[in-house]
C-alpha cells in the first residue's frame, strides 16, 4: 500500500445517509465535489447499491458536463450518453499509468468510473499521485522532457493496425475531423490509402489549476514501443519503422526517446500506485490532472464504465 496517499473512501455510514441511490444523490447535492477532489485527488463511493438503471443521475451529479471521447486512443465502446467501457484491452495485460487524453490539446478535468461487474480475480484500477510520479523520475530524464513531447498517430481508414480515424473522431466526415484538428495546434495529412496521420507537440508536465502542483502529464511510455515490453517492441520493429506505427513518440525536437527511459516512466508510475479493488456497484471519481490511472490484469468477466467532464 502506498504510504503517502490513498483515495478517500465514502460509504453510507460515513456520509450519514441511507444505502441507496437517493441517499448518494442527497449527499452529493450538498457536496462541493471539485473542491474535495482538489484536496483528496480521488473519491471512492462504496456500498450505495448503485445499479446501471440509476447510473445516469449519479453521473450527472458527479460530472456536470459530460464529454465525448473524441481523439482518444484507447479501445472503447460507447454504451450511452457519452458513457463508455473503460477499456477493451486484453485482460491478461497491465495498462500502465496515464492521465486521460494528456497527449491531446484538451483533456477532461474529472473522470468517473462505475463497476457494473467485478472480475473474479484482479482487475484493480491503480492510481498514482502525479507529483510523486514526477519526483520519482531521474533528473536527466526530466530535463530532457522539459521541452515537451511530440506525438504521432497513424489512423487507418477502416482496415489496418490500430484504430481508424472514424472511430477516433466519432465521425465519417473528413471535414468534421479537419475542423476539430484545426483547433488543436496539430498538423495532419490524409494518406493515399485512406488513412490519416496526425502530429502534435504537448508539454510533458502540467500544473493543476487550483493547487498549482506540478505533475507528470504525458503518455510517452504508452506511445513508445519499449513501453509494451521487449518482445513486443522487437516484433513491431521487424514489421515497420516507428514513424509508421499506429502511434509513436519522440521528444519535441524530434530526438528519439531511449527505450530505457520509457520503461523507467512506466515502471516508476506503477511502483507509486495505490490499487483500488472493485466491488460491483462501486463508483470512483478522480481528478484527471492530479492522479494517473491504469488497470491490473484480471480473470473472469469485468465491466467498468467511464465518463468524463470538464
mmCIF file of C-alpha atoms in Angstrom, residues 6-262:
data_model
loop_
_atom_site.group_PDB
_atom_site.id
_atom_site.type_symbol
_atom_site.label_atom_id
_atom_site.label_comp_id
_atom_site.label_asym_id
_atom_site.label_seq_id
_atom_site.Cartn_x
_atom_site.Cartn_y
_atom_site.Cartn_z
ATOM 1 C CA UNK A 6 -4.754 6.882 -0.691
ATOM 2 C CA UNK A 7 -8.152 7.808 -2.167
ATOM 3 C CA UNK A 8 -10.901 8.934 0.196
ATOM 4 C CA UNK A 9 -13.481 6.152 0.607
ATOM 5 C CA UNK A 10 -17.047 7.212 1.384
ATOM 6 C CA UNK A 11 -19.749 4.738 2.428
ATOM 7 C CA UNK A 12 -23.309 5.368 3.668
ATOM 8 C CA UNK A 13 -22.206 5.374 7.307
ATOM 9 C CA UNK A 14 -19.500 7.966 6.663
ATOM 10 C CA UNK A 15 -21.936 10.084 4.628
ATOM 11 C CA UNK A 16 -24.682 9.600 7.241
ATOM 12 C CA UNK A 17 -27.257 8.712 4.580
ATOM 13 C CA UNK A 18 -29.207 5.605 3.618
ATOM 14 C CA UNK A 19 -27.502 2.999 1.447
ATOM 15 C CA UNK A 20 -29.282 3.837 -1.805
ATOM 16 C CA UNK A 21 -29.019 5.877 -4.961
ATOM 17 C CA UNK A 22 -31.248 8.567 -3.464
ATOM 18 C CA UNK A 23 -29.068 8.638 -0.364
ATOM 19 C CA UNK A 24 -25.973 9.164 -2.501
ATOM 20 C CA UNK A 25 -27.682 11.831 -4.626
ATOM 21 C CA UNK A 26 -28.721 13.696 -1.477
ATOM 22 C CA UNK A 27 -25.180 13.554 -0.169
ATOM 23 C CA UNK A 28 -23.714 14.783 -3.458
ATOM 24 C CA UNK A 29 -26.209 17.670 -3.586
ATOM 25 C CA UNK A 30 -24.564 19.185 -0.512
ATOM 26 C CA UNK A 31 -21.006 18.419 -1.558
ATOM 27 C CA UNK A 32 -18.533 20.596 -3.479
ATOM 28 C CA UNK A 33 -17.064 17.704 -5.471
ATOM 29 C CA UNK A 34 -14.481 19.870 -7.226
ATOM 30 C CA UNK A 35 -13.064 21.289 -4.015
ATOM 31 C CA UNK A 36 -12.981 17.873 -2.361
ATOM 32 C CA UNK A 37 -11.241 16.364 -5.383
ATOM 33 C CA UNK A 38 -8.603 19.089 -5.377
ATOM 34 C CA UNK A 39 -7.903 18.135 -1.768
ATOM 35 C CA UNK A 40 -8.255 14.340 -1.886
ATOM 36 C CA UNK A 41 -7.440 13.648 -5.587
ATOM 37 C CA UNK A 42 -9.810 10.648 -5.785
ATOM 38 C CA UNK A 43 -13.088 9.608 -4.127
ATOM 39 C CA UNK A 44 -14.482 6.072 -3.905
ATOM 40 C CA UNK A 45 -18.206 5.643 -3.174
ATOM 41 C CA UNK A 46 -18.928 2.151 -1.901
ATOM 42 C CA UNK A 47 -21.996 0.385 -0.517
ATOM 43 C CA UNK A 48 -24.706 2.603 -2.034
ATOM 44 C CA UNK A 49 -26.120 -0.193 -4.203
ATOM 45 C CA UNK A 50 -25.930 1.754 -7.454
ATOM 46 C CA UNK A 51 -27.353 -0.184 -10.419
ATOM 47 C CA UNK A 52 -27.000 0.580 -14.145
ATOM 48 C CA UNK A 53 -30.543 1.983 -14.428
ATOM 49 C CA UNK A 54 -29.754 4.621 -11.793
ATOM 50 C CA UNK A 55 -26.283 5.445 -13.021
ATOM 51 C CA UNK A 56 -27.228 8.366 -15.265
ATOM 52 C CA UNK A 57 -28.487 10.587 -12.436
ATOM 53 C CA UNK A 58 -25.441 9.852 -10.302
ATOM 54 C CA UNK A 59 -23.033 10.586 -13.144
ATOM 55 C CA UNK A 60 -24.940 13.809 -13.850
ATOM 56 C CA UNK A 61 -24.259 14.861 -10.260
ATOM 57 C CA UNK A 62 -20.577 13.909 -10.415
ATOM 58 C CA UNK A 63 -19.935 15.101 -13.973
ATOM 59 C CA UNK A 64 -21.978 18.222 -14.727
ATOM 60 C CA UNK A 65 -20.924 18.407 -18.396
ATOM 61 C CA UNK A 66 -20.111 15.001 -19.834
ATOM 62 C CA UNK A 67 -17.697 14.901 -22.772
ATOM 63 C CA UNK A 68 -17.421 12.641 -25.800
ATOM 64 C CA UNK A 69 -14.234 10.541 -26.069
ATOM 65 C CA UNK A 70 -13.032 12.317 -29.215
ATOM 66 C CA UNK A 71 -9.392 11.821 -30.286
ATOM 67 C CA UNK A 72 -8.995 9.053 -27.729
ATOM 68 C CA UNK A 73 -6.613 6.176 -28.463
ATOM 69 C CA UNK A 74 -7.918 3.531 -26.048
ATOM 70 C CA UNK A 75 -10.136 0.739 -27.450
ATOM 71 C CA UNK A 76 -13.611 1.519 -26.073
ATOM 72 C CA UNK A 77 -17.271 1.052 -26.893
ATOM 73 C CA UNK A 78 -19.832 3.808 -26.464
ATOM 74 C CA UNK A 79 -22.712 2.397 -24.392
ATOM 75 C CA UNK A 80 -24.758 5.509 -23.566
ATOM 76 C CA UNK A 81 -24.807 9.296 -23.469
ATOM 77 C CA UNK A 82 -21.036 9.958 -23.506
ATOM 78 C CA UNK A 83 -20.661 6.781 -21.454
ATOM 79 C CA UNK A 84 -18.045 4.212 -22.472
ATOM 80 C CA UNK A 85 -16.484 0.920 -21.495
ATOM 81 C CA UNK A 86 -13.323 1.820 -19.602
ATOM 82 C CA UNK A 87 -11.148 -0.216 -21.991
ATOM 83 C CA UNK A 88 -11.237 -3.360 -24.098
ATOM 84 C CA UNK A 89 -7.526 -4.043 -23.803
ATOM 85 C CA UNK A 90 -6.918 -7.800 -23.297
ATOM 86 C CA UNK A 91 -7.418 -8.829 -19.640
ATOM 87 C CA UNK A 92 -4.047 -10.536 -19.218
ATOM 88 C CA UNK A 93 -2.125 -7.269 -19.597
ATOM 89 C CA UNK A 94 -1.431 -4.380 -17.251
ATOM 90 C CA UNK A 95 -2.380 -0.921 -18.509
ATOM 91 C CA UNK A 96 0.304 1.459 -17.291
ATOM 92 C CA UNK A 97 -0.365 4.738 -15.550
ATOM 93 C CA UNK A 98 -1.648 7.688 -17.563
ATOM 94 C CA UNK A 99 -3.834 10.787 -17.379
ATOM 95 C CA UNK A 100 -6.746 10.636 -19.796
ATOM 96 C CA UNK A 101 -6.061 12.450 -23.101
ATOM 97 C CA UNK A 102 -2.895 14.063 -21.710
ATOM 98 C CA UNK A 103 -1.461 13.875 -25.253
ATOM 99 C CA UNK A 104 -4.322 15.999 -26.589
ATOM 100 C CA UNK A 105 -4.841 19.775 -26.739
ATOM 101 C CA UNK A 106 -7.667 19.437 -24.201
ATOM 102 C CA UNK A 107 -8.393 16.835 -21.587
ATOM 103 C CA UNK A 108 -11.136 16.116 -19.052
ATOM 104 C CA UNK A 109 -10.541 17.510 -15.593
ATOM 105 C CA UNK A 110 -12.583 14.761 -13.979
ATOM 106 C CA UNK A 111 -13.267 11.053 -14.639
ATOM 107 C CA UNK A 112 -15.919 8.850 -13.058
ATOM 108 C CA UNK A 113 -15.843 5.048 -13.102
ATOM 109 C CA UNK A 114 -18.657 2.627 -12.301
ATOM 110 C CA UNK A 115 -18.180 -1.080 -11.630
ATOM 111 C CA UNK A 116 -21.108 -2.892 -13.220
ATOM 112 C CA UNK A 117 -19.451 -6.291 -12.772
ATOM 113 C CA UNK A 118 -16.393 -7.006 -10.653
ATOM 114 C CA UNK A 119 -13.966 -9.630 -12.033
ATOM 115 C CA UNK A 120 -13.296 -12.985 -10.385
ATOM 116 C CA UNK A 121 -9.705 -12.008 -9.579
ATOM 117 C CA UNK A 122 -7.547 -8.923 -10.083
ATOM 118 C CA UNK A 123 -8.700 -6.042 -12.257
ATOM 119 C CA UNK A 124 -7.932 -3.255 -9.792
ATOM 120 C CA UNK A 125 -7.583 0.312 -11.030
ATOM 121 C CA UNK A 126 -4.208 1.611 -9.810
ATOM 122 C CA UNK A 127 -3.919 5.349 -9.117
ATOM 123 C CA UNK A 128 -0.682 7.335 -8.968
ATOM 124 C CA UNK A 129 -0.150 10.743 -7.387
ATOM 125 C CA UNK A 130 1.297 12.782 -10.287
ATOM 126 C CA UNK A 131 3.565 14.848 -8.024
ATOM 127 C CA UNK A 132 5.164 11.704 -6.640
ATOM 128 C CA UNK A 133 5.468 10.189 -10.134
ATOM 129 C CA UNK A 134 7.340 13.266 -11.376
ATOM 130 C CA UNK A 135 9.656 13.248 -8.361
ATOM 131 C CA UNK A 136 10.428 9.535 -8.890
ATOM 132 C CA UNK A 137 11.959 10.119 -12.334
ATOM 133 C CA UNK A 138 15.691 10.678 -12.845
ATOM 134 C CA UNK A 139 16.766 14.332 -13.176
ATOM 135 C CA UNK A 140 18.316 13.841 -16.646
ATOM 136 C CA UNK A 141 15.046 12.386 -17.924
ATOM 137 C CA UNK A 142 13.006 15.262 -16.507
ATOM 138 C CA UNK A 143 15.396 17.778 -18.066
ATOM 139 C CA UNK A 144 15.217 16.118 -21.497
ATOM 140 C CA UNK A 145 11.415 16.202 -21.395
ATOM 141 C CA UNK A 146 11.263 19.858 -20.337
ATOM 142 C CA UNK A 147 10.779 20.937 -23.948
ATOM 143 C CA UNK A 148 7.751 18.706 -24.404
ATOM 144 C CA UNK A 149 6.744 15.594 -26.318
ATOM 145 C CA UNK A 150 5.936 15.030 -29.999
ATOM 146 C CA UNK A 151 3.148 12.505 -30.638
ATOM 147 C CA UNK A 152 2.347 10.886 -33.997
ATOM 148 C CA UNK A 153 -0.786 8.887 -34.847
ATOM 149 C CA UNK A 154 -1.342 6.816 -37.985
ATOM 150 C CA UNK A 155 -5.069 6.145 -38.132
ATOM 151 C CA UNK A 156 -6.299 3.754 -40.813
ATOM 152 C CA UNK A 157 -9.378 4.410 -42.925
ATOM 153 C CA UNK A 158 -11.318 1.299 -41.981
ATOM 154 C CA UNK A 159 -8.898 -1.610 -42.119
ATOM 155 C CA UNK A 160 -5.453 -1.887 -40.614
ATOM 156 C CA UNK A 161 -3.391 -1.911 -37.434
ATOM 157 C CA UNK A 162 -4.680 0.189 -34.537
ATOM 158 C CA UNK A 163 -7.715 2.484 -34.570
ATOM 159 C CA UNK A 164 -9.455 4.061 -37.540
ATOM 160 C CA UNK A 165 -9.869 7.813 -37.837
ATOM 161 C CA UNK A 166 -13.643 7.241 -37.977
ATOM 162 C CA UNK A 167 -13.617 5.550 -34.565
ATOM 163 C CA UNK A 168 -11.117 8.007 -33.085
ATOM 164 C CA UNK A 169 -13.127 11.103 -34.031
ATOM 165 C CA UNK A 170 -16.615 9.503 -33.889
ATOM 166 C CA UNK A 171 -17.497 10.634 -37.416
ATOM 167 C CA UNK A 172 -17.331 9.525 -41.052
ATOM 168 C CA UNK A 173 -16.923 13.118 -42.255
ATOM 169 C CA UNK A 174 -13.399 14.261 -43.121
ATOM 170 C CA UNK A 175 -14.446 17.906 -42.896
ATOM 171 C CA UNK A 176 -15.523 17.400 -39.278
ATOM 172 C CA UNK A 177 -12.152 15.817 -38.488
ATOM 173 C CA UNK A 178 -10.271 18.725 -40.050
ATOM 174 C CA UNK A 179 -12.442 21.247 -38.218
ATOM 175 C CA UNK A 180 -11.582 19.521 -34.936
ATOM 176 C CA UNK A 181 -7.859 19.342 -35.716
ATOM 177 C CA UNK A 182 -7.639 22.995 -36.711
ATOM 178 C CA UNK A 183 -8.348 23.913 -33.100
ATOM 179 C CA UNK A 184 -5.733 21.580 -31.639
ATOM 180 C CA UNK A 185 -2.395 23.014 -32.829
ATOM 181 C CA UNK A 186 -1.864 19.721 -34.672
ATOM 182 C CA UNK A 187 -0.584 19.025 -38.160
ATOM 183 C CA UNK A 188 -2.228 16.338 -40.269
ATOM 184 C CA UNK A 189 -2.055 14.585 -43.600
ATOM 185 C CA UNK A 190 -4.570 12.400 -45.424
ATOM 186 C CA UNK A 191 -2.754 9.385 -46.859
ATOM 187 C CA UNK A 192 -3.298 7.679 -50.184
ATOM 188 C CA UNK A 193 -4.660 4.536 -48.553
ATOM 189 C CA UNK A 194 -7.481 6.465 -46.857
ATOM 190 C CA UNK A 195 -5.702 6.810 -43.530
ATOM 191 C CA UNK A 196 -4.805 9.914 -41.556
ATOM 192 C CA UNK A 197 -1.508 10.952 -39.943
ATOM 193 C CA UNK A 198 -1.654 13.444 -37.054
ATOM 194 C CA UNK A 199 1.260 15.068 -35.205
ATOM 195 C CA UNK A 200 1.157 17.310 -32.153
ATOM 196 C CA UNK A 201 3.621 18.690 -29.600
ATOM 197 C CA UNK A 202 2.476 18.793 -25.977
ATOM 198 C CA UNK A 203 4.074 19.606 -22.595
ATOM 199 C CA UNK A 204 5.451 16.765 -20.503
ATOM 200 C CA UNK A 205 4.217 18.222 -17.204
ATOM 201 C CA UNK A 206 1.240 20.301 -16.152
ATOM 202 C CA UNK A 207 0.301 22.465 -13.173
ATOM 203 C CA UNK A 208 -3.040 21.904 -11.520
ATOM 204 C CA UNK A 209 -5.242 24.995 -11.965
ATOM 205 C CA UNK A 210 -6.356 25.015 -8.308
ATOM 206 C CA UNK A 211 -3.481 23.630 -6.251
ATOM 207 C CA UNK A 212 -0.606 24.728 -8.513
ATOM 208 C CA UNK A 213 1.026 21.311 -8.096
ATOM 209 C CA UNK A 214 3.288 20.279 -10.990
ATOM 210 C CA UNK A 215 2.600 16.719 -12.145
ATOM 211 C CA UNK A 216 3.951 14.299 -14.740
ATOM 212 C CA UNK A 217 1.369 14.622 -17.510
ATOM 213 C CA UNK A 218 2.075 12.802 -20.763
ATOM 214 C CA UNK A 219 1.836 9.372 -22.343
ATOM 215 C CA UNK A 220 5.360 8.983 -23.705
ATOM 216 C CA UNK A 221 5.775 5.489 -22.288
ATOM 217 C CA UNK A 222 2.436 4.251 -23.661
ATOM 218 C CA UNK A 223 3.211 5.593 -27.142
ATOM 219 C CA UNK A 224 6.740 4.147 -27.141
ATOM 220 C CA UNK A 225 7.267 0.522 -28.320
ATOM 221 C CA UNK A 226 9.546 -0.184 -25.341
ATOM 222 C CA UNK A 227 6.651 0.576 -23.001
ATOM 223 C CA UNK A 228 4.938 -2.527 -24.349
ATOM 224 C CA UNK A 229 7.829 -4.828 -23.338
ATOM 225 C CA UNK A 230 10.984 -6.046 -25.053
ATOM 226 C CA UNK A 231 9.379 -8.819 -27.122
ATOM 227 C CA UNK A 232 6.573 -6.621 -28.415
ATOM 228 C CA UNK A 233 8.983 -3.785 -29.206
ATOM 229 C CA UNK A 234 11.235 -6.128 -31.175
ATOM 230 C CA UNK A 235 8.284 -7.600 -33.071
ATOM 231 C CA UNK A 236 6.990 -4.152 -34.014
ATOM 232 C CA UNK A 237 10.474 -3.061 -35.164
ATOM 233 C CA UNK A 238 10.529 -6.036 -37.554
ATOM 234 C CA UNK A 239 7.151 -5.092 -39.031
ATOM 235 C CA UNK A 240 7.605 -1.367 -39.722
ATOM 236 C CA UNK A 241 9.607 1.724 -38.745
ATOM 237 C CA UNK A 242 8.488 3.586 -35.619
ATOM 238 C CA UNK A 243 7.068 6.526 -37.574
ATOM 239 C CA UNK A 244 4.622 4.193 -39.360
ATOM 240 C CA UNK A 245 3.252 2.533 -36.215
ATOM 241 C CA UNK A 246 -0.319 3.382 -35.170
ATOM 242 C CA UNK A 247 1.237 5.667 -32.558
ATOM 243 C CA UNK A 248 4.777 6.761 -31.806
ATOM 244 C CA UNK A 249 6.547 9.432 -29.786
ATOM 245 C CA UNK A 250 9.768 11.471 -29.691
ATOM 246 C CA UNK A 251 10.990 14.464 -27.751
ATOM 247 C CA UNK A 252 9.570 17.741 -29.029
ATOM 248 C CA UNK A 253 12.605 18.421 -31.236
ATOM 249 C CA UNK A 254 12.295 15.010 -32.895
ATOM 250 C CA UNK A 255 15.093 13.368 -30.900
ATOM 251 C CA UNK A 256 14.346 9.712 -30.091
ATOM 252 C CA UNK A 257 13.346 8.732 -26.580
ATOM 253 C CA UNK A 258 15.607 5.920 -25.296
ATOM 254 C CA UNK A 259 13.744 2.717 -24.560
ATOM 255 C CA UNK A 260 15.057 2.574 -21.003
ATOM 256 C CA UNK A 261 13.502 5.992 -20.339
ATOM 257 C CA UNK A 262 10.100 4.722 -21.498
#
